[in-house]
Coordinates of N, CA and C and ligand atoms in Angstrom, one line a residue:
M1348 N 42.0 1.8 -16.4 CA 41.7 2.5 -15.2 C 41.1 1.4 -14.2
A1349 N 41.4 1.5 -13.0 CA 41.0 0.5 -12.0 C 39.5 0.6 -11.7
P1350 N 38.8 -0.5 -11.5 CA 37.3 -0.5 -11.2 C 37.0 0.5 -10.1
A1351 N 37.7 0.6 -9.1 CA 37.4 1.5 -8.0 C 37.5 2.9 -8.4
A1352 N 38.4 3.2 -9.3 CA 38.6 4.6 -9.7 C 37.4 5.0 -10.7
I1353 N 37.0 4.0 -11.5 CA 35.8 4.2 -12.4 C 34.6 4.5 -11.5
A1354 N 34.4 3.6 -10.5 CA 33.3 3.8 -9.6 C 33.3 5.2 -8.9
A1355 N 34.4 5.6 -8.5 CA 34.5 6.9 -7.8 C 34.2 8.0 -8.8
L1356 N 34.6 7.9 -10.1 CA 34.3 8.9 -11.1 C 32.8 8.9 -11.3
I1357 N 32.2 7.8 -11.5 CA 30.7 7.7 -11.7 C 30.0 8.4 -10.5
K1358 N 30.4 8.0 -9.3 CA 29.7 8.6 -8.2 C 29.9 10.1 -8.0
A1359 N 30.9 10.6 -8.7 CA 31.2 12.1 -8.6 C 30.5 12.9 -9.6
V1360 N 29.8 12.2 -10.6 CA 29.1 13.0 -11.6 C 28.0 13.8 -10.9
P1361 N 28.0 15.1 -11.1 CA 27.0 15.9 -10.5 C 25.6 15.8 -11.2
I1362 N 24.6 15.6 -10.4 CA 23.2 15.4 -11.0 C 22.4 16.5 -10.3
R1363 N 21.8 17.3 -11.1 CA 20.9 18.4 -10.6 C 19.5 18.1 -10.8
L1364 N 18.7 17.9 -9.8 CA 17.3 17.5 -9.9 C 16.5 18.8 -10.1
T1365 N 15.7 18.9 -11.1 CA 14.9 20.1 -11.4 C 13.5 19.9 -11.1
A1366 N 13.0 18.6 -11.2 CA 11.6 18.4 -11.0 C 11.3 16.9 -10.9
T1367 N 10.2 16.5 -10.5 CA 9.8 15.1 -10.5 C 9.2 14.7 -11.8
A1368 N 9.2 13.5 -12.2 CA 8.5 13.0 -13.4 C 7.0 12.9 -13.2
S1369 N 6.3 12.7 -14.2 CA 4.8 12.6 -14.1 C 4.4 11.4 -13.3
I1370 N 3.2 11.3 -12.8 CA 2.8 10.2 -12.0 C 2.7 8.9 -12.8
E1371 N 2.5 9.1 -14.1 CA 2.5 7.9 -15.0 C 3.8 7.1 -15.0
R1372 N 4.9 7.9 -14.7 CA 6.2 7.3 -14.7 C 6.7 6.9 -13.3
A1373 N 5.9 7.2 -12.3 CA 6.4 7.1 -11.0 C 6.5 5.6 -10.6
I1374 N 7.6 5.3 -9.9 CA 7.8 3.9 -9.4 C 7.0 3.8 -8.1
S1375 N 7.0 4.8 -7.3 CA 6.2 4.9 -6.1 C 5.7 6.3 -5.9
T1376 N 4.6 6.4 -5.1 CA 4.1 7.7 -4.8 C 4.1 8.0 -3.4
A1377 N 4.2 9.3 -3.0 CA 4.2 9.7 -1.6 C 2.7 10.0 -1.3
G1378 N 2.4 9.9 0.0 CA 1.0 10.2 0.4 C 0.1 9.0 0.3
G1379 N -1.1 9.2 0.7 CA -2.0 8.0 0.7 C -2.8 8.0 2.0
I1380 N -3.5 6.9 2.3 CA -4.3 6.8 3.5 C -3.4 6.7 4.7
A1381 N -3.7 7.5 5.7 CA -2.9 7.5 7.0 C -3.2 6.2 7.8
F1382 N -2.1 5.7 8.4 CA -2.3 4.5 9.2 C -3.3 4.7 10.3
D1383 N -3.4 5.9 10.8 CA -4.4 6.3 11.9 C -5.8 6.0 11.5
E1384 N -6.1 6.0 10.2 CA -7.4 5.8 9.6 C -7.8 4.3 9.5
L1385 N -6.8 3.4 9.8 CA -7.0 2.0 9.6 C -7.1 1.3 11.0
D1386 N -7.8 0.1 11.0 CA -7.7 -0.7 12.1 C -6.5 -1.7 11.9
L1387 N -6.4 -2.7 12.8 CA -5.2 -3.5 12.7 C -5.2 -4.4 11.5
H1388 N -6.4 -4.5 10.8 CA -6.6 -5.4 9.7 C -6.7 -4.6 8.4
F1389 N -6.2 -3.4 8.4 CA -6.2 -2.6 7.2 C -7.6 -2.2 6.7
M1390 N -8.5 -2.2 7.6 CA -9.9 -1.8 7.2 C -10.0 -0.3 7.6
L1391 N -10.7 0.5 6.8 CA -11.0 1.9 7.1 C -11.9 2.0 8.3
R1392 N -11.4 2.8 9.3 CA -12.2 2.9 10.5 C -13.6 3.6 10.2
H1393 N -13.6 4.5 9.2 CA -14.8 5.2 8.9 C -15.6 4.6 7.8
L1394 N -15.1 3.5 7.3 CA -15.9 2.9 6.2 C -15.7 1.3 6.3
P1395 N -16.4 0.8 7.4 CA -16.2 -0.6 7.6 C -16.5 -1.5 6.4
G1396 N -15.7 -2.5 6.2 CA -15.9 -3.4 5.0 C -15.0 -3.0 3.9
V1397 N -14.3 -1.8 4.0 CA -13.4 -1.4 2.9 C -12.0 -1.6 3.4
F1398 N -11.2 -2.4 2.7 CA -9.8 -2.7 3.1 C -8.8 -2.1 2.1
V1399 N -7.7 -1.7 2.5 CA -6.7 -1.0 1.6 C -5.3 -1.6 1.8
A1400 N -4.5 -1.5 0.8 CA -3.2 -2.1 0.9 C -2.3 -1.4 -0.2
G1401 N -1.0 -1.7 -0.1 CA 0.0 -1.3 -1.1 C 0.1 0.3 -1.2
E1402 N 0.1 0.7 -2.4 CA 0.4 2.2 -2.7 C -0.8 3.0 -2.2
M1403 N -1.9 2.4 -1.8 CA -3.0 3.2 -1.3 C -2.6 3.8 0.0
L1404 N -1.7 3.2 0.7 CA -1.3 3.6 2.1 C -0.2 4.7 2.0
D1405 N -0.2 5.5 3.1 CA 0.8 6.6 3.2 C 2.0 6.0 3.9
W1406 N 2.8 5.5 3.0 CA 4.1 4.9 3.5 C 5.1 5.0 2.4
E1407 N 6.3 5.3 2.8 CA 7.4 5.4 1.8 C 8.5 4.4 2.1
A1408 N 8.9 3.7 1.1 CA 9.9 2.7 1.3 C 11.0 2.9 0.2
P1409 N 12.2 2.4 0.6 CA 13.3 2.5 -0.4 C 13.0 1.5 -1.6
T1410 N 13.4 1.8 -2.8 CA 13.2 0.9 -3.9 C 14.2 -0.3 -3.7
G1411 N 14.0 -1.3 -4.6 CA 14.9 -2.4 -4.5 C 14.2 -3.6 -4.0
G1412 N 12.9 -3.7 -4.2 CA 12.2 -4.9 -3.7 C 11.3 -4.6 -2.5
Y1413 N 11.6 -3.6 -1.7 CA 10.8 -3.3 -0.5 C 9.4 -2.9 -0.8
L1414 N 9.2 -2.2 -2.0 CA 7.8 -1.7 -2.3 C 7.0 -3.0 -2.6
L1415 N 7.5 -3.8 -3.5 CA 6.7 -5.0 -3.8 C 6.4 -5.9 -2.6
Q1416 N 7.4 -6.1 -1.7 CA 7.3 -6.9 -0.5 C 6.2 -6.3 0.4
A1417 N 6.2 -5.0 0.6 CA 5.2 -4.3 1.4 C 3.8 -4.4 0.8
C1418 N 3.7 -4.3 -0.5 CA 2.4 -4.5 -1.2 C 1.9 -5.9 -1.0
F1419 N 2.8 -6.9 -1.2 CA 2.3 -8.3 -0.9 C 1.9 -8.5 0.5
S1420 N 2.7 -7.9 1.4 CA 2.4 -8.2 2.9 C 1.1 -7.5 3.3
T1421 N 1.0 -6.2 2.9 CA -0.2 -5.5 3.4 C -1.4 -6.0 2.6
G1422 N -1.3 -6.5 1.4 CA -2.4 -7.1 0.6 C -2.8 -8.4 1.3
T1423 N -1.9 -9.2 1.7 CA -2.2 -10.5 2.4 C -2.9 -10.2 3.8
A1424 N -2.4 -9.2 4.5 CA -3.0 -8.9 5.8 C -4.4 -8.3 5.6
A1425 N -4.6 -7.5 4.6 CA -5.9 -6.9 4.3 C -6.9 -8.0 3.9
A1426 N -6.4 -9.0 3.1 CA -7.3 -10.1 2.6 C -7.7 -10.9 3.8
K1427 N -6.8 -11.2 4.7 CA -7.1 -12.0 5.9 C -8.1 -11.2 6.7
G1428 N -7.9 -9.9 6.8 CA -8.8 -9.1 7.6 C -10.2 -9.1 7.0
A1429 N -10.3 -9.0 5.7 CA -11.6 -9.0 5.0 C -12.3 -10.3 5.2
I1430 N -11.6 -11.4 5.2 CA -12.2 -12.8 5.4 C -12.8 -12.8 6.8
E1431 N -12.0 -12.4 7.8 CA -12.4 -12.4 9.2 C -13.6 -11.5 9.4
W1432 N -13.6 -10.3 8.8 CA -14.7 -9.4 8.9 C -16.0 -10.0 8.3
L1433 N -15.9 -10.6 7.2 CA -17.1 -11.2 6.6 C -17.6 -12.3 7.4
E1434 N -16.7 -13.1 8.0 CA -17.2 -14.2 8.9 C -17.9 -13.7 10.1
E1435 N -17.3 -12.5 10.7 CA -18.0 -11.9 11.8 C -19.3 -11.3 11.5
V1436 N -19.4 -10.7 10.3 CA -20.7 -10.1 9.9 C -21.7 -11.2 9.7
R1437 N -21.3 -12.3 9.1 CA -22.2 -13.4 8.8 C -22.7 -14.0 10.1
A1438 N -21.8 -14.1 11.1 CA -22.1 -14.8 12.4 C -23.1 -13.9 13.2
N1439 N -23.0 -12.6 13.1 CA -23.7 -11.7 14.0 C -24.9 -10.9 13.3
S1440 N -25.1 -11.1 12.1 CA -26.2 -10.3 11.4 C -27.2 -11.2 10.7
S1441 N -28.3 -10.7 10.5 CA -29.3 -11.3 9.7 C -29.0 -11.2 8.2
P1442 N -29.5 -12.0 7.4 CA -29.2 -11.9 5.9 C -29.5 -10.5 5.4
A1443 N -30.6 -9.9 5.9 CA -31.0 -8.5 5.4 C -29.9 -7.5 5.8
V1444 N -29.4 -7.6 7.0 CA -28.4 -6.7 7.5 C -27.1 -6.9 6.7
I1445 N -26.7 -8.2 6.4 CA -25.5 -8.5 5.7 C -25.6 -7.9 4.3
A1446 N -26.8 -8.1 3.6 CA -27.0 -7.6 2.3 C -26.8 -6.0 2.2
R1447 N -27.2 -5.3 3.3 CA -27.1 -3.9 3.3 C -25.7 -3.5 3.4
R1448 N -24.9 -4.3 4.3 CA -23.5 -3.8 4.6 C -22.5 -4.2 3.4
L1449 N -22.8 -5.2 2.6 CA -21.9 -5.6 1.6 C -22.0 -4.8 0.3
Ligands
LIG2172 C1 8.7 1.1 -13.7 C2 8.5 0.6 -12.3 C3 9.5 -0.2 -11.7 C4 9.3 -0.7 -10.4 N1 10.3 -1.5 -9.8 C5 10.2 -1.9 -8.6 C6 11.2 -2.8 -8.0 O1 12.2 -3.1 -8.7 N2 11.0 -3.3 -6.8 C7 9.9 -2.9 -6.0 O2 9.8 -3.4 -4.9 N3 9.0 -2.1 -6.5 C8 9.1 -1.6 -7.8 N4 8.1 -0.8 -8.3 C9 7.0 -0.4 -7.4 C10 5.9 -1.5 -7.4 O3 5.7 -2.0 -8.7 C11 4.7 -0.9 -6.8 O4 4.9 -0.3 -5.5 C12 3.6 -1.9 -6.6 O5 3.3 -2.6 -7.9 C13 2.3 -1.2 -6.2 O6 1.3 -2.2 -6.0 P1 -0.2 -1.8 -5.8 O7 -1.0 -3.1 -5.8 O8 -0.3 -1.0 -4.5 O9 -0.6 -0.9 -7.0 P2 -0.6 -1.2 -8.5 O10 0.4 -2.2 -8.9 O11 -0.5 0.2 -9.2 O12 -2.1 -1.8 -8.7 C14 -3.2 -1.0 -8.8 C15 -4.2 -1.7 -9.7 O13 -5.5 -1.1 -9.6 C16 -6.0 -0.9 -10.9 N5 -6.9 0.2 -10.8 C17 -6.7 1.5 -10.8 N6 -7.8 2.2 -10.7 C18 -8.8 1.3 -10.7 C19 -10.2 1.4 -10.7 N7 -10.8 2.6 -10.6 N8 -10.9 0.2 -10.7 C20 -10.3 -1.0 -10.8 N9 -9.0 -1.1 -10.8 C21 -8.2 0.0 -10.8 C22 -4.8 -0.7 -11.8 O14 -5.1 -1.0 -13.1 C23 -3.8 -1.6 -11.2 O15 -3.8 -2.9 -11.7 C24 8.2 -0.3 -9.6 C25 7.2 0.4 -10.2 C26 7.3 0.9 -11.5 C27 6.2 1.7 -12.1

């Protein structure tokens, strides 16, 4: 049988989805922290000093490398944001204030 015909047969196999698998087996999860809750550096607006990335965020991506890439990218952006935030806190606060905020 020709490869194209085999491919057509495979694609024609009916698959009936009845339920999702458990979260332990999930490759990705839906839901998470809304982008509205974050500043431009992935810091929680209502919890300054807490940064989030990857699957913690409410974003859905197709599989095939995009999930990992987005996790690396948002993780890098959040880490840069955390460093900038710490530098800003150190520059503008007394040691006692810094100790309370960290
Ligand atoms: C089987 C499988 C195959 C996949 N294949 C692909 C693929 O081919 N391409 C792709 O792009 N993506 C793929 N993914 C998705 C990708 O791996 C995830 O989107 C990505 O790893 C999520 O990264 P994350 O850092 O957000 O979360 P995670 O990788 O889940 O990291 C969270 C970390 O936090 C730790 N943790 C949890 N709770 C606590 C706590 N209370 N205190 C301290 N630490 C804690 C966990 O132990 C874990 O190490 C796959 C996922 C699975 C499960």
